[in-house]
Tab-separated table of C-alpha atoms in Angstrom:
chain	number	residue	atom	x	y	z
A	64	UNK	CA	16.302	-21.205	9.905
A	65	UNK	CA	15.904	-19.134	6.766
A	66	UNK	CA	15.348	-15.487	7.577
A	67	UNK	CA	14.789	-12.203	5.772
A	68	UNK	CA	17.260	-9.365	6.366
A	69	UNK	CA	15.976	-5.823	5.978
A	70	UNK	CA	18.203	-2.765	5.837
A	71	UNK	CA	17.353	0.956	5.865
A	72	UNK	CA	17.266	2.588	2.451
A	73	UNK	CA	19.164	5.695	3.517
A	74	UNK	CA	20.774	7.497	6.447
A	75	UNK	CA	17.616	9.392	7.376
A	76	UNK	CA	15.751	6.115	7.777
A	77	UNK	CA	18.544	4.486	9.787
A	78	UNK	CA	17.855	6.415	12.977
A	79	UNK	CA	14.292	5.076	12.986
A	80	UNK	CA	15.300	1.552	12.124
A	81	UNK	CA	16.165	0.187	15.556
A	82	UNK	CA	13.070	1.806	17.077
A	83	UNK	CA	10.987	0.136	14.374
A	84	UNK	CA	12.518	-3.244	15.181
A	85	UNK	CA	11.726	-2.850	18.875
A	86	UNK	CA	8.127	-1.895	18.065
A	87	UNK	CA	7.615	-4.748	15.590
A	88	UNK	CA	9.045	-7.341	17.980
A	89	UNK	CA	6.176	-6.705	20.400
A	90	UNK	CA	3.652	-8.309	18.049
A	91	UNK	CA	3.316	-12.085	17.942
A	92	UNK	CA	0.488	-13.405	15.745
A	93	UNK	CA	0.118	-15.807	12.775
A	94	UNK	CA	-1.010	-12.913	10.565
A	95	UNK	CA	2.006	-10.742	11.373
A	96	UNK	CA	5.533	-11.363	10.071
A	97	UNK	CA	7.605	-12.094	13.169
A	98	UNK	CA	10.558	-9.840	13.963
A	99	UNK	CA	13.306	-12.084	15.353
A	100	UNK	CA	16.287	-9.822	16.014
A	101	UNK	CA	18.131	-6.623	15.198
A	102	UNK	CA	21.890	-6.494	14.647
A	103	UNK	CA	24.564	-3.947	13.915
A	104	UNK	CA	27.593	-4.894	11.834
A	105	UNK	CA	29.956	-1.937	11.502
A	106	UNK	CA	27.981	0.794	9.803
A	107	UNK	CA	25.270	-1.590	8.626
A	108	UNK	CA	21.975	-2.286	10.401
A	109	UNK	CA	19.827	-5.377	9.893
A	110	UNK	CA	16.323	-6.211	11.007
A	111	UNK	CA	15.931	-10.003	11.030
A	112	UNK	CA	12.438	-11.193	10.189
A	113	UNK	CA	10.872	-14.558	9.472
A	114	UNK	CA	11.219	-15.599	5.851
A	115	UNK	CA	7.929	-15.596	3.952
A	116	UNK	CA	8.088	-17.582	0.730
A	117	UNK	CA	5.583	-15.564	-1.255
A	118	UNK	CA	4.847	-12.131	-2.673
A	119	UNK	CA	3.209	-8.976	-1.481
A	120	UNK	CA	-0.523	-8.672	-2.131
A	121	UNK	CA	0.013	-6.152	-4.907
A	122	UNK	CA	2.304	-8.427	-6.940
A	123	UNK	CA	0.585	-11.704	-6.059
A	124	UNK	CA	-2.993	-10.639	-6.783
A	125	UNK	CA	-3.565	-7.055	-7.897
A	126	UNK	CA	-1.069	-7.175	-10.766
A	127	UNK	CA	-3.096	-10.073	-12.172
A	128	UNK	CA	-6.674	-9.146	-11.253
A	129	UNK	CA	-8.117	-5.699	-10.702
A	130	UNK	CA	-10.401	-6.858	-7.886
A	131	UNK	CA	-11.177	-9.915	-5.770
A	132	UNK	CA	-14.415	-11.872	-5.616
A	133	UNK	CA	-16.236	-11.259	-2.307
A	134	UNK	CA	-15.366	-14.694	-0.903
A	135	UNK	CA	-11.653	-14.083	-1.257
A	136	UNK	CA	-12.013	-10.466	-0.111
A	137	UNK	CA	-13.840	-11.601	3.032
A	138	UNK	CA	-11.008	-14.005	3.836
A	139	UNK	CA	-8.375	-11.292	3.406
A	140	UNK	CA	-10.428	-8.848	5.499
A	141	UNK	CA	-10.811	-11.373	8.327
A	142	UNK	CA	-7.133	-12.305	8.529
A	143	UNK	CA	-5.901	-8.711	8.299
A	144	UNK	CA	-8.357	-7.568	10.969
A	145	UNK	CA	-6.991	-10.248	13.312
A	146	UNK	CA	-3.399	-9.241	12.586
A	147	UNK	CA	-4.129	-5.547	13.113
A	148	UNK	CA	-6.030	-6.394	16.292
A	149	UNK	CA	-3.032	-8.291	17.678
A	150	UNK	CA	-0.822	-5.278	16.992
A	151	UNK	CA	-3.224	-2.890	18.690
A	152	UNK	CA	-3.448	-5.143	21.750
A	153	UNK	CA	0.348	-4.885	21.959
A	154	UNK	CA	0.088	-1.100	21.784
A	155	UNK	CA	1.517	-0.981	18.253
A	156	UNK	CA	0.125	1.137	15.403
A	157	UNK	CA	1.254	0.111	11.922
A	158	UNK	CA	0.723	3.541	10.280
A	159	UNK	CA	1.188	2.322	6.706
A	160	UNK	CA	-1.205	-0.480	5.817
A	161	UNK	CA	-1.301	-1.002	2.045
A	162	UNK	CA	-1.091	-3.968	-0.378
A	163	UNK	CA	2.704	-3.808	-0.661
A	164	UNK	CA	2.990	-4.313	3.118
A	165	UNK	CA	0.855	-7.464	3.060
A	166	UNK	CA	2.685	-10.709	2.272
A	167	UNK	CA	0.781	-13.708	0.939
A	168	UNK	CA	1.773	-17.333	0.424
A	169	UNK	CA	0.020	-19.621	-2.030
A	170	UNK	CA	-1.221	-17.145	-4.634
A	171	UNK	CA	-5.006	-17.147	-4.951
A	172	UNK	CA	-5.288	-19.832	-2.294
A	173	UNK	CA	-3.851	-17.314	0.192
A	174	UNK	CA	-2.527	-20.085	2.430
A	175	UNK	CA	-0.926	-17.411	4.628
A	176	UNK	CA	-1.500	-13.660	4.972
A	177	UNK	CA	0.940	-11.597	7.033
A	178	UNK	CA	1.382	-7.916	7.817
A	179	UNK	CA	4.937	-6.594	7.521
A	180	UNK	CA	6.955	-3.411	8.066
A	181	UNK	CA	5.473	-2.192	11.340
A	182	UNK	CA	6.713	1.278	12.165
A	183	UNK	CA	9.294	1.401	9.384
A	184	UNK	CA	7.080	3.283	6.946
A	185	UNK	CA	6.235	6.016	9.433
A	186	UNK	CA	8.578	7.971	7.196
A	187	UNK	CA	5.819	8.313	4.588
A	188	UNK	CA	3.619	10.423	6.869
A	189	UNK	CA	6.560	12.584	7.878
A	190	UNK	CA	7.456	13.213	4.227
A	191	UNK	CA	3.912	14.331	3.442
A	192	UNK	CA	4.002	16.672	6.432
A	193	UNK	CA	7.325	18.109	5.257
A	194	UNK	CA	5.971	18.563	1.728
A	195	UNK	CA	2.955	20.456	3.061
A	196	UNK	CA	5.096	22.726	5.217
A	197	UNK	CA	7.609	23.369	2.453
A	198	UNK	CA	5.007	23.990	-0.217
A	199	UNK	CA	6.538	21.400	-2.524
A	200	UNK	CA	4.609	18.666	-4.279
A	201	UNK	CA	7.693	16.494	-4.759
A	202	UNK	CA	7.513	13.431	-2.556
A	203	UNK	CA	9.144	10.012	-2.567
A	204	UNK	CA	7.481	6.904	-3.909
A	205	UNK	CA	7.088	5.778	-0.295
A	206	UNK	CA	4.851	8.726	0.480
A	207	UNK	CA	2.960	8.654	-2.820
A	208	UNK	CA	2.283	4.934	-2.478
A	209	UNK	CA	1.003	5.341	1.068
A	210	UNK	CA	-1.256	8.320	0.385
A	211	UNK	CA	-4.368	6.519	-1.008
A	212	UNK	CA	-4.659	4.570	2.253
A	213	UNK	CA	-3.898	7.368	4.711
A	214	UNK	CA	-6.478	8.499	7.238
A	215	UNK	CA	-7.344	12.222	7.408
A	216	UNK	CA	-5.564	12.563	10.754
A	217	UNK	CA	-2.421	10.946	9.303
A	218	UNK	CA	-2.263	13.835	6.826
A	219	UNK	CA	-3.308	16.629	9.176
A	220	UNK	CA	-1.542	15.623	12.404
A	221	UNK	CA	0.820	12.723	11.584
A	222	UNK	CA	2.550	12.862	14.976
A	223	UNK	CA	-0.739	12.164	16.751
A	224	UNK	CA	-1.861	9.142	14.751
A	225	UNK	CA	-3.426	6.315	16.754
A	226	UNK	CA	-4.943	2.903	16.102
A	227	UNK	CA	-8.070	4.279	14.302
A	228	UNK	CA	-5.768	5.360	11.461
A	229	UNK	CA	-4.959	1.695	10.838
A	230	UNK	CA	-8.686	0.976	10.668
A	231	UNK	CA	-9.139	3.663	8.009
A	232	UNK	CA	-6.234	2.225	6.001
A	233	UNK	CA	-7.639	-1.282	6.269
A	234	UNK	CA	-11.035	-0.047	5.073
A	235	UNK	CA	-9.486	1.813	2.126
A	236	UNK	CA	-7.506	-1.255	1.131
A	237	UNK	CA	-10.491	-3.597	1.385
A	238	UNK	CA	-12.648	-1.204	-0.641
A	239	UNK	CA	-9.998	-1.338	-3.361
A	240	UNK	CA	-9.738	-5.124	-3.216
A	241	UNK	CA	-13.448	-5.705	-3.783
A	242	UNK	CA	-14.229	-2.820	-6.182
A	243	UNK	CA	-10.968	-2.446	-8.081
A	244	UNK	CA	-10.978	1.273	-7.277
A	245	UNK	CA	-9.162	3.386	-4.716
A	246	UNK	CA	-11.865	5.021	-2.563
A	247	UNK	CA	-10.391	8.527	-2.835
A	248	UNK	CA	-8.178	8.311	-5.907
A	249	UNK	CA	-4.390	8.373	-6.032
A	250	UNK	CA	-1.422	10.707	-5.631
A	251	UNK	CA	-1.824	14.274	-4.357
A	252	UNK	CA	-5.299	14.790	-5.766
A	253	UNK	CA	-6.500	12.265	-3.192
A	254	UNK	CA	-5.620	14.571	-0.288
A	255	UNK	CA	-8.655	16.861	-0.546
A	256	UNK	CA	-10.988	13.894	-0.999
A	257	UNK	CA	-9.552	12.105	2.015
A	258	UNK	CA	-9.851	15.198	4.184
A	259	UNK	CA	-13.473	15.706	3.037
A	260	UNK	CA	-14.123	11.989	3.757
A	261	UNK	CA	-17.060	11.855	1.342
A	262	UNK	CA	-17.667	8.134	1.069
A	263	UNK	CA	-17.400	6.692	-2.440
A	264	UNK	CA	-20.197	4.937	-4.321
A	265	UNK	CA	-19.239	1.344	-5.138
A	266	UNK	CA	-19.417	0.302	-8.818
A	267	UNK	CA	-22.666	-1.440	-9.742
A	268	UNK	CA	-20.933	-4.633	-10.846
A	269	UNK	CA	-19.978	-5.431	-7.239
A	270	UNK	CA	-23.564	-6.364	-6.344
A	271	UNK	CA	-24.910	-7.073	-9.859
A	272	UNK	CA	-24.424	-10.838	-9.597
A	273	UNK	CA	-27.138	-12.416	-7.460
A	274	UNK	CA	-24.763	-15.153	-6.280
A	275	UNK	CA	-22.161	-12.673	-5.034
A	276	UNK	CA	-24.416	-9.770	-3.988
A	277	UNK	CA	-25.170	-10.642	-0.316
A	278	UNK	CA	-21.548	-11.147	0.745
A	279	UNK	CA	-20.251	-8.382	-1.518
A	280	UNK	CA	-22.647	-5.927	0.111
A	281	UNK	CA	-21.525	-6.988	3.591
A	282	UNK	CA	-17.830	-6.600	2.762
A	283	UNK	CA	-18.340	-3.180	1.138
A	284	UNK	CA	-20.444	-1.902	4.026
A	285	UNK	CA	-17.864	-3.044	6.571
A	286	UNK	CA	-15.072	-1.399	4.569
A	287	UNK	CA	-17.037	1.860	4.368
A	288	UNK	CA	-17.653	1.790	8.128
A	289	UNK	CA	-13.885	2.176	8.509
A	290	UNK	CA	-13.815	5.307	6.324
A	291	UNK	CA	-15.505	7.692	8.749
A	292	UNK	CA	-14.003	11.130	9.330
A	293	UNK	CA	-14.231	10.905	13.117
A	294	UNK	CA	-11.698	8.331	14.379
A	295	UNK	CA	-13.828	7.707	17.468
A	296	UNK	CA	-16.741	6.237	15.505
A	297	UNK	CA	-14.715	3.800	13.404
A	298	UNK	CA	-14.931	0.145	14.469
A	299	UNK	CA	-12.026	-1.406	16.330
A	300	UNK	CA	-9.942	-4.189	14.812
A	301	UNK	CA	-11.564	-6.653	17.212
A	302	UNK	CA	-15.021	-5.551	16.070
A	303	UNK	CA	-13.959	-5.970	12.445
A	304	UNK	CA	-12.603	-9.465	13.145
A	305	UNK	CA	-15.858	-10.426	14.872
A	306	UNK	CA	-17.930	-9.104	11.964
A	307	UNK	CA	-15.726	-10.915	9.428
A	308	UNK	CA	-16.090	-14.099	11.443
A	309	UNK	CA	-19.802	-14.020	10.559
A	310	UNK	CA	-19.070	-13.898	6.810
A	311	UNK	CA	-19.689	-17.072	4.831
A	312	UNK	CA	-16.463	-17.691	2.917
A	313	UNK	CA	-14.327	-20.738	2.210
A	314	UNK	CA	-10.805	-21.076	3.568
A	315	UNK	CA	-10.051	-24.023	1.279
A	316	UNK	CA	-7.413	-23.953	-1.474
A	317	UNK	CA	-8.134	-22.642	-4.961
A	318	UNK	CA	-6.897	-24.077	-8.239
A	319	UNK	CA	-5.557	-21.998	-11.067
A	320	UNK	CA	-5.630	-23.022	-14.697
A	321	UNK	CA	-7.143	-22.467	-18.111
A	322	UNK	CA	-10.698	-23.374	-19.049
A	323	UNK	CA	-10.722	-24.653	-22.624
């Protein structure tokens, strides 16, 4: 079979790499990229994962459109909630849900949606913690890219992060997908807003169209329910999947082209 080989970017990441492979291999679900094996060849380490012929959500969709229509957003929300739920049932917390860790096949048709990189990006939270302790604002792109989707507890106590942090990240990502805006902004200025957890006000255009308004409102409200300061009051992934299952969206293919 065709497979994807992943290698650690540097020596500091290498020591976490095998542990990440073991964690990821516990999850078996259609909406999660399957970890097949882990091998060592001399000084090199390889995580072997199923090959996904597609792009990450950021490149496939967000580089071409600032936001999704509510029907497509509802589909993404539903599939991701099921994938996250499968991970949580296996006792696995992703810790770094964001568009670049979501692989899609089929472009706007989103024939397949799969979560990737379980456990590997734990490094991002540790880098933010180190930056806070050292008083430096210099962080890697890994940490900066993860920050807009990080739960308050992932910033304050990264070693104690549990499954509700994934729910927060999923909510932040879905809010972005349907509004075109990050709920708490980007880079380091987002930290204070995340810790305050003052919920954002969605742009008016999201519910301005009468055809889209009912579903758009449902998706936004469900996303905002994930962005609650207290982890204990956030919905579970199973509850999100059940709620998304009530949404009226089409799973059929979409066509792309030019209207003359």
